[in-house]
XYZ file of C-alpha atoms in Angstrom:
359
model
C 27.689 32.553 -11.589
C 24.318 33.771 -11.218
C 22.224 33.125 -7.993
C 19.356 30.836 -8.096
C 16.971 33.484 -7.662
C 18.544 35.393 -10.677
C 18.597 32.352 -12.817
C 14.880 31.630 -12.050
C 13.584 34.906 -12.785
C 15.567 34.731 -16.363
C 13.789 31.454 -16.797
C 10.296 32.871 -16.124
C 11.215 36.050 -18.585
C 12.026 33.526 -21.192
C 8.952 31.497 -20.814
C 6.902 34.710 -20.766
C 8.308 35.827 -23.967
C 8.439 32.668 -26.107
C 5.540 30.590 -24.325
C 7.510 27.471 -24.496
C 11.443 27.077 -23.842
C 13.235 24.038 -24.440
C 15.610 22.974 -21.534
C 18.731 22.669 -23.851
C 18.323 26.324 -24.654
C 18.259 27.409 -21.154
C 21.433 25.358 -20.425
C 22.866 27.429 -23.236
C 21.422 30.773 -22.248
C 22.405 30.705 -18.619
C 25.749 29.066 -19.062
C 25.024 26.153 -16.408
C 24.656 22.439 -16.233
C 21.621 20.628 -17.474
C 21.449 19.380 -13.789
C 21.305 22.959 -12.456
C 18.589 23.985 -14.883
C 16.530 20.883 -14.073
C 16.689 21.894 -10.327
C 15.596 25.216 -11.069
C 12.656 24.215 -13.392
C 11.676 21.670 -10.770
C 11.488 24.624 -7.965
C 9.510 26.789 -10.479
C 6.836 23.921 -11.379
C 6.319 22.992 -7.447
C 5.498 26.742 -7.080
C 2.889 26.536 -9.895
C 4.819 29.228 -11.985
C 5.723 26.982 -14.898
C 4.452 23.523 -16.407
C 6.704 21.200 -17.798
C 6.272 19.534 -21.071
C 8.589 17.151 -22.928
C 12.124 18.420 -23.113
C 10.885 21.843 -22.107
C 8.606 24.135 -20.067
C 5.791 26.374 -20.758
C 3.269 28.684 -18.840
C 1.108 27.247 -16.554
C -1.988 25.669 -17.699
C -4.696 22.969 -16.504
C -3.283 19.910 -18.002
C -0.931 19.346 -20.982
C -2.274 19.089 -24.446
C -2.607 15.381 -25.643
C -2.118 14.847 -29.454
C -5.930 14.388 -30.116
C -8.927 16.100 -28.993
C -11.375 13.220 -29.757
C -12.168 10.370 -27.263
C -13.185 7.878 -30.078
C -10.548 5.315 -30.522
C -8.548 6.784 -27.674
C -5.958 4.391 -26.462
C -5.942 4.844 -22.598
C -2.841 3.359 -20.381
C -3.459 2.174 -16.930
C -0.785 1.393 -14.356
C -2.714 -0.442 -11.311
C -0.498 -1.597 -8.361
C -2.047 -5.027 -8.536
C -4.526 -7.170 -10.227
C -5.667 -8.962 -7.080
C -7.658 -7.501 -3.935
C -9.344 -4.341 -4.163
C -8.170 -3.219 -7.797
C -10.049 -5.704 -10.034
C -13.221 -3.857 -9.609
C -11.135 -0.516 -10.276
C -9.815 -1.869 -13.332
C -13.275 -3.299 -14.583
C -14.793 0.186 -14.208
C -12.174 2.104 -15.945
C -12.540 -0.456 -18.699
C -16.169 -0.180 -18.929
C -15.998 3.603 -19.505
C -13.455 3.414 -21.971
C -15.217 0.893 -24.002
C -18.245 2.914 -23.666
C -16.639 5.815 -25.351
C -15.281 3.778 -28.128
C -11.735 3.599 -26.839
C -9.385 0.960 -25.630
C -7.823 0.209 -22.284
C -4.289 -1.181 -22.148
C -3.249 -2.452 -18.639
C 0.092 -2.783 -16.906
C 0.551 -3.838 -13.157
C 3.209 -2.559 -10.900
C 3.981 -3.451 -7.360
C 3.648 -0.249 -4.995
C 7.104 0.826 -6.204
C 8.126 4.046 -7.943
C 10.774 2.568 -9.980
C 8.390 -0.107 -11.434
C 5.603 2.516 -11.738
C 7.671 4.686 -14.007
C 9.069 1.631 -16.327
C 5.386 0.591 -16.852
C 4.146 3.962 -17.787
C 7.191 4.286 -20.431
C 5.999 0.956 -21.652
C 2.429 2.533 -22.283
C 3.814 5.712 -23.808
C 6.037 3.555 -26.215
C 2.689 1.799 -27.191
C 1.368 5.380 -28.085
C -1.465 5.819 -25.349
C -3.056 9.431 -25.440
C -3.952 9.312 -21.630
C -2.980 7.640 -18.530
C -4.671 6.353 -15.372
C -1.843 5.704 -12.735
C -1.959 4.539 -9.154
C 1.595 5.455 -8.264
C 3.752 5.144 -5.125
C 3.679 8.757 -3.743
C 5.770 8.400 -0.692
C 9.222 9.507 -0.001
C 11.646 11.319 -2.287
C 11.075 8.577 -5.309
C 7.334 8.999 -4.872
C 7.608 12.921 -5.245
C 10.086 12.560 -8.041
C 7.655 10.313 -9.906
C 4.717 12.659 -9.619
C 6.812 15.551 -10.951
C 7.966 13.457 -13.864
C 4.124 12.342 -14.505
C 3.139 16.010 -14.574
C 5.544 16.853 -17.392
C 4.555 14.097 -19.553
C 3.017 14.921 -23.138
C -0.110 13.025 -22.446
C -2.520 13.808 -19.403
C -2.658 11.753 -16.394
C -5.169 10.952 -13.912
C -4.236 9.659 -10.429
C -6.391 6.905 -9.100
C -6.877 6.549 -5.090
C -3.894 8.680 -4.676
C -3.557 12.427 -4.062
C -0.392 14.449 -4.328
C 1.325 14.949 -0.949
C 1.742 18.670 0.489
C 5.002 19.229 -0.899
C 3.413 19.516 -4.499
C 0.445 21.611 -3.702
C 0.079 23.013 -7.131
C 0.959 20.112 -9.310
C -1.474 19.891 -12.297
C -2.832 16.353 -12.072
C -6.286 15.258 -11.937
C -7.271 12.777 -9.318
C -9.950 10.342 -8.422
C -10.028 9.046 -5.052
C -12.332 7.601 -2.193
C -12.986 9.523 0.985
C -11.482 6.936 3.167
C -11.317 9.160 6.201
C -14.994 9.657 5.732
C -15.630 5.871 5.454
C -13.915 5.392 8.849
C -16.039 7.981 10.138
C -19.257 6.127 8.908
C -18.191 3.151 10.721
C -17.282 4.793 14.041
C -20.781 6.608 13.967
C -22.597 3.203 13.251
C -20.978 1.700 16.211
C -21.852 4.908 18.358
C -25.500 4.686 17.342
C -25.583 0.929 18.649
C -24.596 2.372 22.033
C -20.860 2.009 22.060
C -18.752 4.563 23.927
C -15.370 3.271 22.974
C -14.031 2.096 19.513
C -10.901 0.662 18.752
C -8.838 0.592 15.430
C -7.051 -2.114 13.844
C -5.163 -1.327 10.445
C -3.040 -3.404 8.061
C 0.161 -1.427 8.090
C 1.100 -2.155 4.561
C -2.113 -0.521 3.242
C -1.688 2.934 1.222
C -5.162 4.092 2.915
C -4.324 3.190 6.511
C -3.207 6.982 7.210
C -6.598 8.371 5.944
C -8.454 5.714 7.950
C -6.799 6.640 10.965
C -7.242 10.187 10.527
C -11.075 9.606 10.047
C -11.427 7.293 12.961
C -9.651 9.915 15.062
C -11.722 12.784 13.870
C -14.813 10.848 14.549
C -14.104 9.566 18.126
C -13.128 13.283 18.996
C -16.173 14.759 17.706
C -18.329 12.193 19.381
C -16.564 12.611 22.696
C -15.232 9.206 23.047
C -12.077 8.284 25.217
C -8.992 7.280 23.483
C -6.619 6.362 26.568
C -6.134 2.928 26.571
C -8.059 2.146 23.416
C -6.363 -0.165 20.810
C -5.388 1.934 17.850
C -2.856 -0.335 16.382
C -1.026 -0.905 13.128
C -0.670 -4.728 12.395
C 1.209 -6.956 9.931
C -0.807 -8.203 7.245
C -2.857 -11.359 7.785
C -0.911 -14.329 7.943
C 2.454 -12.894 8.047
C 5.050 -13.156 10.834
C 3.860 -11.390 13.861
C 0.092 -11.388 12.874
C -1.053 -13.883 15.716
C 0.757 -11.900 18.475
C -0.796 -8.778 17.015
C -4.157 -10.193 17.426
C -3.585 -11.045 20.901
C -2.183 -7.892 21.864
C -5.337 -6.086 20.314
C -7.714 -8.411 22.225
C -5.747 -8.022 25.350
C -6.113 -4.396 25.044
C -9.852 -4.509 24.502
C -10.292 -6.583 27.715
C -8.250 -4.180 29.839
C -10.049 -0.938 28.462
C -13.456 -2.582 28.214
C -13.563 -1.872 24.552
C -16.232 -3.903 22.671
C -16.268 -2.480 19.100
C -13.421 -2.208 16.640
C -12.970 -0.909 13.001
C -10.590 -3.269 11.332
C -9.033 -2.728 8.110
C -8.948 -4.842 5.790
C -11.272 -7.691 5.180
C -8.605 -10.556 5.758
C -7.533 -8.974 8.994
C -10.960 -8.664 10.140
C -11.734 -12.413 9.411
C -8.524 -13.380 11.027
C -9.148 -11.309 14.204
C -12.699 -12.916 14.498
C -11.215 -16.507 14.156
C -8.684 -15.662 17.092
C -11.325 -13.753 19.064
C -13.373 -16.988 18.821
C -10.635 -19.087 20.061
C -10.149 -17.108 22.714
C -13.898 -17.500 23.907
C -15.142 -14.013 22.555
C -18.522 -14.281 21.161
C -19.145 -11.806 18.172
C -21.199 -9.671 18.121
C -22.086 -10.359 22.031
C -18.627 -9.656 23.503
C -17.123 -7.813 20.616
C -18.750 -5.948 17.631
C -16.395 -5.589 14.282
C -16.661 -3.497 11.391
C -14.547 -4.180 8.351
C -12.978 -1.718 6.010
C -13.087 -2.696 2.093
C -16.006 -5.249 1.865
C -14.226 -7.317 -0.568
C -14.967 -10.913 1.032
C -16.791 -9.593 4.202
C -20.097 -10.864 3.548
C -18.463 -14.482 3.546
C -17.207 -14.047 7.126
C -18.825 -16.033 9.983
C -20.718 -14.038 10.953
C -21.027 -11.688 8.047
C -19.238 -8.598 8.652
C -20.736 -4.989 8.622
C -18.336 -3.202 6.335
C -17.441 -0.111 4.767
C -17.402 -0.418 0.932
C -15.263 1.848 -1.309
C -17.299 2.512 -4.538
C -14.347 0.931 -6.526
C -16.089 0.104 -9.808
C -17.444 3.602 -9.988
C -13.918 4.975 -8.998
C -12.376 3.345 -11.968
C -15.127 4.657 -14.173
C -14.732 8.035 -13.102
C -11.047 8.039 -13.393
C -11.364 7.131 -17.165
C -14.170 9.598 -17.615
C -11.908 12.382 -16.129
C -8.856 11.268 -18.452
C -11.218 11.134 -21.457
C -12.652 14.587 -20.856
C -8.862 15.805 -20.561
C -8.396 14.400 -24.015
C -11.416 16.167 -25.361
C -10.654 19.567 -23.612
C -6.923 19.892 -23.129
C -6.382 23.592 -22.402
C -9.515 25.009 -20.981
C -10.439 22.399 -18.311
C -9.646 23.145 -14.656
C -7.835 20.415 -12.620
C -10.456 18.138 -11.139
C -9.779 16.331 -7.889
C -12.910 14.199 -7.108
C -13.553 12.144 -4.028
C -16.175 9.557 -3.765
C -18.007 8.710 -0.547
C -17.892 4.986 0.481
C -20.987 3.259 1.573
C -21.538 1.204 4.827
C -23.286 -2.403 4.560
C -24.754 -3.425 7.688
C -24.717 -7.250 8.562
C -24.638 -9.337 11.704
C -21.088 -8.649 13.133
C -22.219 -5.502 15.026
C -25.428 -6.765 16.729
C -28.628 -4.728 17.502
C -28.755 -1.548 19.763
C -28.052 -1.905 23.180
C -26.589 -0.188 26.104
C -22.910 -1.240 26.077
C -20.507 -0.540 29.184
C -17.657 -0.003 27.098
């Protein structure tokens, strides 16, 4: 039996000679099982040496050619993880861009689950979509397998608010995302301009953006020379779930012990809930505690209204749709696009005015 390295070199030779090679032909040529061939192909694709197409492989290129080069009357499929909180504006932005181009958007929702993501994509492919916008689960083995599968589809795929993980450095998928790390930095720097010398962090642990926001907070406090010892930087349960009230108390207790008077809280519901708990315990906002929320879905309705970082959700959806339509129009020569939009900061009443804070 040939070694893996020998098999993969033979696969590369076949692709170079023929341009496109069917997996069934490779099974017969190499005398191994289909599972072995798929494993070899996956290893080559992850290194950027081949590109997968339906039922076979080809030489690497920037995106898989869809069936039609025209954007007019294009049916664009979209799989969003939810139709609630955060995602409605993204969906509306995508629909507006597709409609403006003379196409139609077909929406399916998933539930932050790789198996369900795949099922919904298959349903859209059966509908005959010519390109896809997907916000898939990218975590763990299932998420990586899902991204590999998406990259091998016969229609182009654009990721929304998701980047491929480091395990897939050369996967040829376009992506439109929000720079959430930069958004966290905007919040920290705003609080610093108000005189705060320490800024804590509270994150909804179920959010797919919590790692990026934590990284942005960490980078910002480090660059500003702010201390972190004793400063709360906590992942908390979702607002109203089991353990939420105790998590709020833990945050506030740490603020008191460390003299922290400023917090970045993700997301709005958690920020509003934390304000309620702080008031119950006698804190004045912003007098005793300044708060910046991350998301700006309902932050303006808080009491007091919350200063908030706002991802440009509608623009993000429109941008993702424009990337997908551009890929349909130019399937072969267009390079892979990874575009990150900056969020903005809306200043309201929850941070107060500049002063010489002791914490």
